[in-house]
PDB file of C-alpha atoms in Angstrom:
ATOM      1  CA  GLY S 323      -9.128  68.230  -6.331  1.00 46.00           C
ATOM      2  CA  ARG S 324      -7.886  64.532  -5.629  1.00 45.00           C
ATOM      3  CA  SER S 325      -4.721  63.663  -4.656  1.00 45.00           C
ATOM      4  CA  VAL S 326      -2.673  61.079  -6.640  1.00 48.00           C
ATOM      5  CA  GLY S 327      -1.878  59.537  -3.500  1.00 50.00           C
ATOM      6  CA  GLY S 328      -5.248  58.278  -2.713  1.00 52.00           C
ATOM      7  CA  SER S 329      -5.538  56.644  -5.961  1.00 57.00           C
ATOM      8  CA  ALA S 330      -2.454  54.606  -5.477  1.00 59.00           C
ATOM      9  CA  SER S 331      -3.463  53.378  -2.165  1.00 57.00           C
ATOM     10  CA  ARG S 332      -7.105  52.241  -3.957  1.00 60.00           C
ATOM     11  CA  SER S 333      -4.796  50.325  -6.398  1.00 65.00           C
ATOM     12  CA  ALA S 334      -2.395  48.648  -3.654  1.00 63.00           C
ATOM     13  CA  ALA S 335      -5.687  47.813  -1.634  1.00 64.00           C
ATOM     14  CA  ALA S 336      -7.142  46.191  -4.456  1.00 67.00           C
ATOM     15  CA  SER S 337      -4.193  44.333  -5.522  1.00 68.00           C
ATOM     16  CA  ARG S 338      -3.840  43.277  -1.715  1.00 67.00           C
ATOM     17  CA  SER S 339      -7.329  42.256  -2.159  1.00 89.00           C
ATOM     18  CA  GLU S 340      -6.473  40.588  -5.448  1.00 88.00           C
ATOM     19  CA  GLU S 341      -3.445  38.625  -3.650  1.00 91.00           C
ATOM     20  CA  GLU S 342      -5.339  37.413  -0.812  1.00 92.00           C
ATOM     21  CA  LYS S 343      -7.899  36.076  -3.189  1.00 92.00           C
ATOM     22  CA  GLU S 344      -4.762  34.190  -4.854  1.00 93.00           C
ATOM     23  CA  PHE S 345      -3.723  32.702  -1.585  1.00 94.00           C
ATOM     24  CA  THR S 346      -7.147  31.605  -0.264  1.00 94.00           C
ATOM     25  CA  ALA S 347      -7.856  29.976  -3.622  1.00 95.00           C
ATOM     26  CA  HIS S 348      -4.474  28.559  -3.722  1.00 95.00           C
ATOM     27  CA  ASN S 349      -4.696  27.066   0.302  1.00 96.00           C
ATOM     28  CA  MET S 350      -8.060  25.814  -0.675  1.00 96.00           C
ATOM     29  CA  ARG S 351      -7.170  24.052  -3.554  1.00 97.00           C
ATOM     30  CA  ILE S 352      -3.827  22.322  -1.560  1.00 97.00           C
ATOM     31  CA  LYS S 353      -6.702  21.166   0.851  1.00 97.00           C
ATOM     32  CA  GLY S 354      -8.697  19.846  -1.880  1.00 97.00           C
ATOM     33  CA  ASN S 355      -5.796  17.728  -3.018  1.00 97.00           C
ATOM     34  CA  GLU S 356      -4.987  16.632   0.465  1.00 98.00           C
ATOM     35  CA  ALA S 357      -8.743  15.234   0.620  1.00 97.00           C
ATOM     36  CA  PHE S 358      -8.200  13.799  -3.076  1.00 97.00           C
ATOM     37  CA  ARG S 359      -5.358  12.208  -2.143  1.00 97.00           C
ATOM     38  CA  ARG S 360      -7.132  10.338   1.005  1.00 97.00           C
ATOM     39  CA  LYS S 361      -9.961   9.633  -1.500  1.00 96.00           C
ATOM     40  CA  ARG S 362     -12.436  11.965   0.199  1.00 97.00           C
ATOM     41  CA  PHE S 363     -14.123  13.117  -3.276  1.00 97.00           C
ATOM     42  CA  ALA S 364     -16.966  14.881  -1.692  1.00 97.00           C
ATOM     43  CA  GLU S 365     -14.750  16.953   0.460  1.00 97.00           C
ATOM     44  CA  ALA S 366     -12.507  17.346  -1.998  1.00 97.00           C
ATOM     45  CA  VAL S 367     -15.189  19.218  -4.345  1.00 97.00           C
ATOM     46  CA  GLU S 368     -16.135  21.362  -1.181  1.00 98.00           C
ATOM     47  CA  TRP S 369     -12.138  22.620  -0.876  1.00 97.00           C
ATOM     48  CA  TYR S 370     -12.419  23.232  -4.505  1.00 97.00           C
ATOM     49  CA  SER S 371     -15.304  24.663  -4.414  1.00 97.00           C
ATOM     50  CA  LYS S 372     -14.160  27.319  -1.924  1.00 97.00           C
ATOM     51  CA  SER S 373     -10.938  27.609  -4.027  1.00 97.00           C
ATOM     52  CA  ILE S 374     -13.080  28.705  -7.082  1.00 97.00           C
ATOM     53  CA  ASP S 375     -15.389  30.849  -4.873  1.00 96.00           C
ATOM     54  CA  ALA S 376     -12.226  32.932  -4.316  1.00 95.00           C
ATOM     55  CA  LYS S 377     -10.653  33.023  -7.542  1.00 95.00           C
ATOM     56  CA  PRO S 378     -11.688  30.747 -10.477  1.00 96.00           C
ATOM     57  CA  THR S 379      -8.746  28.982 -11.611  1.00 96.00           C
ATOM     58  CA  GLU S 380      -7.753  25.937 -14.342  1.00 97.00           C
ATOM     59  CA  ALA S 381      -6.464  23.996 -12.233  1.00 97.00           C
ATOM     60  CA  ALA S 382      -9.161  23.922  -9.304  1.00 97.00           C
ATOM     61  CA  LEU S 383     -11.855  23.550 -11.904  1.00 98.00           C
ATOM     62  CA  THR S 384      -9.988  20.306 -13.717  1.00 98.00           C
ATOM     63  CA  ASN S 385      -9.548  18.967 -10.177  1.00 98.00           C
ATOM     64  CA  ARG S 386     -13.325  19.553  -9.188  1.00 98.00           C
ATOM     65  CA  ALA S 387     -14.109  18.048 -12.574  1.00 98.00           C
ATOM     66  CA  LEU S 388     -12.145  15.271 -11.790  1.00 98.00           C
ATOM     67  CA  MET S 389     -13.950  14.878  -8.474  1.00 97.00           C
ATOM     68  CA  ASN S 390     -17.052  15.079  -9.833  1.00 98.00           C
ATOM     69  CA  LEU S 391     -16.110  12.322 -12.206  1.00 97.00           C
ATOM     70  CA  LYS S 392     -15.123   9.890  -9.596  1.00 97.00           C
ATOM     71  CA  LEU S 393     -18.449  10.546  -8.231  1.00 97.00           C
ATOM     72  CA  SER S 394     -20.195   9.935 -11.248  1.00 97.00           C
ATOM     73  CA  ARG S 395     -21.541  14.036 -11.594  1.00 98.00           C
ATOM     74  CA  HIS S 396     -21.062  14.066 -15.422  1.00 98.00           C
ATOM     75  CA  LYS S 397     -23.192  16.948 -15.560  1.00 98.00           C
ATOM     76  CA  GLU S 398     -20.934  18.806 -13.076  1.00 98.00           C
ATOM     77  CA  ALA S 399     -17.919  17.522 -14.297  1.00 98.00           C
ATOM     78  CA  GLU S 400     -18.447  18.703 -17.706  1.00 98.00           C
ATOM     79  CA  ALA S 401     -19.530  22.420 -16.765  1.00 98.00           C
ATOM     80  CA  ASP S 402     -16.229  22.492 -14.824  1.00 98.00           C
ATOM     81  CA  ALA S 403     -14.033  21.353 -17.314  1.00 98.00           C
ATOM     82  CA  SER S 404     -15.930  23.986 -20.034  1.00 98.00           C
ATOM     83  CA  LEU S 405     -14.983  26.655 -17.684  1.00 98.00           C
ATOM     84  CA  ALA S 406     -11.416  25.305 -17.578  1.00 98.00           C
ATOM     85  CA  ILE S 407     -11.247  25.620 -21.167  1.00 98.00           C
ATOM     86  CA  SER S 408     -12.744  28.937 -21.473  1.00 98.00           C
ATOM     87  CA  LEU S 409      -9.984  30.427 -19.005  1.00 97.00           C
ATOM     88  CA  ASN S 410      -7.335  28.013 -20.913  1.00 97.00           C
ATOM     89  CA  PRO S 411      -8.387  27.016 -24.426  1.00 97.00           C
ATOM     90  CA  THR S 412      -5.282  24.775 -24.492  1.00 97.00           C
ATOM     91  CA  SER S 413      -5.763  22.992 -21.574  1.00 97.00           C
ATOM     92  CA  ALA S 414      -5.293  19.170 -22.244  1.00 97.00           C
ATOM     93  CA  LYS S 415      -6.742  18.271 -19.079  1.00 97.00           C
ATOM     94  CA  ALA S 416      -9.607  20.400 -18.948  1.00 98.00           C
ATOM     95  CA  PHE S 417     -10.289  18.582 -22.534  1.00 98.00           C
ATOM     96  CA  LEU S 418      -9.754  15.294 -21.381  1.00 97.00           C
ATOM     97  CA  ARG S 419     -11.875  15.816 -18.115  1.00 98.00           C
ATOM     98  CA  ARG S 420     -14.987  17.309 -20.373  1.00 98.00           C
ATOM     99  CA  GLY S 421     -14.506  14.540 -22.562  1.00 98.00           C
ATOM    100  CA  LEU S 422     -14.952  11.778 -20.134  1.00 98.00           C
ATOM    101  CA  ALA S 423     -17.797  13.568 -18.785  1.00 98.00           C
ATOM    102  CA  ARG S 424     -19.432  13.502 -22.071  1.00 98.00           C
ATOM    103  CA  ARG S 425     -18.572   9.688 -21.910  1.00 97.00           C
ATOM    104  CA  GLY S 426     -20.343   9.277 -18.642  1.00 97.00           C
ATOM    105  CA  MET S 427     -23.259  11.283 -20.240  1.00 97.00           C
ATOM    106  CA  GLU S 428     -23.296   9.125 -23.707  1.00 95.00           C
ATOM    107  CA  ALA S 429     -22.566  12.270 -25.451  1.00 96.00           C
ATOM    108  CA  TYR S 430     -20.334  10.280 -27.492  1.00 96.00           C
ATOM    109  CA  SER S 431     -19.438  12.397 -30.729  1.00 95.00           C
ATOM    110  CA  SER S 432     -19.141  15.666 -28.240  1.00 97.00           C
ATOM    111  CA  ALA S 433     -16.544  13.273 -26.065  1.00 97.00           C
ATOM    112  CA  ILE S 434     -14.960  12.100 -28.947  1.00 97.00           C
ATOM    113  CA  GLY S 435     -14.361  16.307 -30.026  1.00 97.00           C
ATOM    114  CA  ASP S 436     -13.091  16.809 -26.751  1.00 98.00           C
ATOM    115  CA  LEU S 437     -10.725  13.673 -26.638  1.00 97.00           C
ATOM    116  CA  GLU S 438      -9.245  14.534 -29.910  1.00 97.00           C
ATOM    117  CA  SER S 439      -8.392  17.608 -28.823  1.00 97.00           C
ATOM    118  CA  ALA S 440      -6.721  16.714 -25.768  1.00 97.00           C
ATOM    119  CA  LEU S 441      -4.898  14.598 -27.926  1.00 96.00           C
ATOM    120  CA  LYS S 442      -3.503  17.113 -29.946  1.00 96.00           C
ATOM    121  CA  LEU S 443      -2.688  19.247 -26.783  1.00 97.00           C
ATOM    122  CA  VAL S 444      -1.304  16.670 -24.454  1.00 95.00           C
ATOM    123  CA  ASP S 445       2.243  16.343 -24.124  1.00 94.00           C
ATOM    124  CA  GLN S 446       4.013  12.847 -24.842  1.00 94.00           C
ATOM    125  CA  ALA S 447       3.965  10.927 -21.878  1.00 94.00           C
ATOM    126  CA  LYS S 448       0.255  11.120 -21.253  1.00 94.00           C
ATOM    127  CA  ARG S 449      -0.752  10.378 -24.889  1.00 96.00           C
ATOM    128  CA  PRO S 450      -1.387   6.956 -24.427  1.00 96.00           C
ATOM    129  CA  ALA S 451      -3.904   7.225 -21.701  1.00 94.00           C
ATOM    130  CA  VAL S 452      -5.821   9.722 -23.981  1.00 96.00           C
ATOM    131  CA  GLU S 453      -5.829   7.589 -26.887  1.00 96.00           C
ATOM    132  CA  LYS S 454      -6.924   4.809 -24.817  1.00 96.00           C
ATOM    133  CA  ALA S 455      -9.904   6.936 -23.834  1.00 95.00           C
ATOM    134  CA  LEU S 456     -10.622   7.498 -27.023  1.00 96.00           C
ATOM    135  CA  ARG S 457     -10.570   4.174 -28.315  1.00 96.00           C
ATOM    136  CA  GLU S 458     -13.259   3.125 -25.359  1.00 96.00           C
ATOM    137  CA  VAL S 459     -15.481   6.099 -26.455  1.00 96.00           C
ATOM    138  CA  GLU S 460     -14.973   5.343 -30.275  1.00 95.00           C
ATOM    139  CA  VAL S 461     -16.083   1.524 -28.931  1.00 95.00           C
ATOM    140  CA  LEU S 462     -19.138   2.608 -26.933  1.00 94.00           C
ATOM    141  CA  MET S 463     -20.400   4.949 -29.921  1.00 93.00           C
ATOM    142  CA  SER S 464     -20.244   2.312 -32.104  1.00 94.00           C
ATOM    143  CA  LYS S 465     -22.272  -0.188 -29.904  1.00 94.00           C
ATOM    144  CA  LYS S 466     -24.535   2.324 -29.109  1.00 92.00           C
ATOM    145  CA  LYS S 467     -25.262   2.758 -32.677  1.00 92.00           C
ATOM    146  CA  LYS S 468     -25.823  -0.796 -33.415  1.00 92.00           C
ATOM    147  CA  ALA S 469     -27.959  -1.087 -30.339  1.00 92.00           C
ATOM    148  CA  ASP S 470     -30.269   1.816 -31.948  1.00 90.00           C
ATOM    149  CA  GLU S 471     -30.199  -0.032 -35.479  1.00 93.00           C
ATOM    150  CA  ASP S 472     -31.197  -3.524 -33.593  1.00 92.00           C
ATOM    151  CA  ARG S 473     -33.915  -1.570 -31.684  1.00 93.00           C
ATOM    152  CA  ARG S 474     -35.039   0.354 -35.184  1.00 94.00           C
ATOM    153  CA  ALA S 475     -34.916  -2.914 -36.914  1.00 92.00           C
ATOM    154  CA  ALA S 476     -37.153  -5.087 -34.202  1.00 93.00           C
ATOM    155  CA  ALA S 477     -39.336  -1.929 -33.929  1.00 92.00           C
ATOM    156  CA  GLU S 478     -40.098  -2.055 -37.869  1.00 93.00           C
ATOM    157  CA  ALA S 479     -40.102  -5.847 -37.742  1.00 90.00           C
ATOM    158  CA  ALA S 480     -43.144  -5.252 -34.867  1.00 90.00           C
ATOM    159  CA  ARG S 481     -44.942  -2.619 -36.946  1.00 90.00           C
ATOM    160  CA  LYS S 482     -44.831  -5.260 -40.224  1.00 88.00           C
ATOM    161  CA  ARG S 483     -46.346  -8.276 -38.177  1.00 87.00           C
ATOM    162  CA  GLU S 484     -49.174  -6.156 -36.601  1.00 85.00           C
ATOM    163  CA  ALA S 485     -49.730  -4.951 -40.329  1.00 84.00           C
ATOM    164  CA  SER S 486     -49.930  -8.300 -41.554  1.00 83.00           C
ATOM    165  CA  ALA S 487     -51.555  -9.735 -38.678  1.00 76.00           C
ATOM    166  CA  PRO S 488     -55.249 -11.234 -39.195  1.00 78.00           C
ATOM    167  CA  ARG S 489     -57.875  -8.636 -38.178  1.00 75.00           C
ATOM    168  CA  MET S 490     -60.311  -9.968 -35.388  1.00 76.00           C
ATOM    169  CA  THR S 491     -63.545  -8.970 -35.062  1.00 77.00           C
ATOM    170  CA  ARG S 492     -64.877  -8.504 -31.605  1.00 81.00           C
ATOM    171  CA  MET S 493     -68.456 -10.322 -31.406  1.00 81.00           C
ATOM    172  CA  LYS S 494     -71.003 -10.110 -28.854  1.00 85.00           C
ATOM    173  CA  ILE S 495     -72.673 -13.362 -28.065  1.00 86.00           C
ATOM    174  CA  VAL S 496     -76.378 -12.763 -26.771  1.00 87.00           C
ATOM    175  CA  GLU S 497     -78.073 -15.711 -25.172  1.00 86.00           C
ATOM    176  CA  ASP S 498     -81.528 -16.963 -26.653  1.00 80.00           C
ATOM    177  CA  ASP S 499     -84.640 -17.000 -24.357  1.00 75.00           C
ATOM    178  CA  ASP S 500     -86.123 -20.129 -26.232  1.00 67.00           C
ATOM    179  CA  ASP S 501     -86.749 -23.103 -24.227  1.00 62.00           C
ATOM    180  CA  ASP S 502     -86.843 -25.133 -26.596  1.00 59.00           C
ATOM    181  CA  ASP S 503     -83.387 -26.110 -26.801  1.00 56.00           C
ATOM    182  CA  ASP S 504     -82.869 -26.386 -22.882  1.00 54.00           C
ATOM    183  CA  ASP S 505     -81.194 -29.175 -21.872  1.00 58.00           C
ATOM    184  CA  ASP S 506     -83.310 -29.236 -18.653  1.00 57.00           C
ATOM    185  CA  ASP S 507     -85.566 -32.641 -18.324  1.00 58.00           C
ATOM    186  CA  ASP S 508     -87.878 -31.173 -15.438  1.00 57.00           C
ATOM    187  CA  ASP S 509     -90.897 -33.279 -17.211  1.00 56.00           C
TER     188      ASP S 509
END
């Protein structure tokens, strides 16, 4: 039969492999943090991606989401923040980053939902920043709603003008061949 020792050594190897993944993920995330501090956002994305490839963590995902926000890659930032939320459903940082990504995508009602979640989860010191972001999105949503209403009203006014405009009829002008009315005085 099988020896108990063989099973234990496989378990130790799996554990070592897991430790190696965590070590690699941590080191790659640290390099991403260094690139971020130097404002090298695209480079930071690469390091965070390597960290996530080794072992997806909330920290690496929320950091990469921030870099993607800095690079105006809103869909990518939203995806990273959503994955971070799936790893930790109480991550204020992930909800904040996803809310900011959705703001950039003009998905204002979803952004408000995320920012309200972040507000419930965030520590007291960071509440003012989240509240400010929430107010900004509410203003943007209000402006968008007003612009949409103005566009609809303008389109409706144009339709009414078109409906009440006098109808023009196209007529073909055909020249008469009679020489009677000719102004040619060749006599």
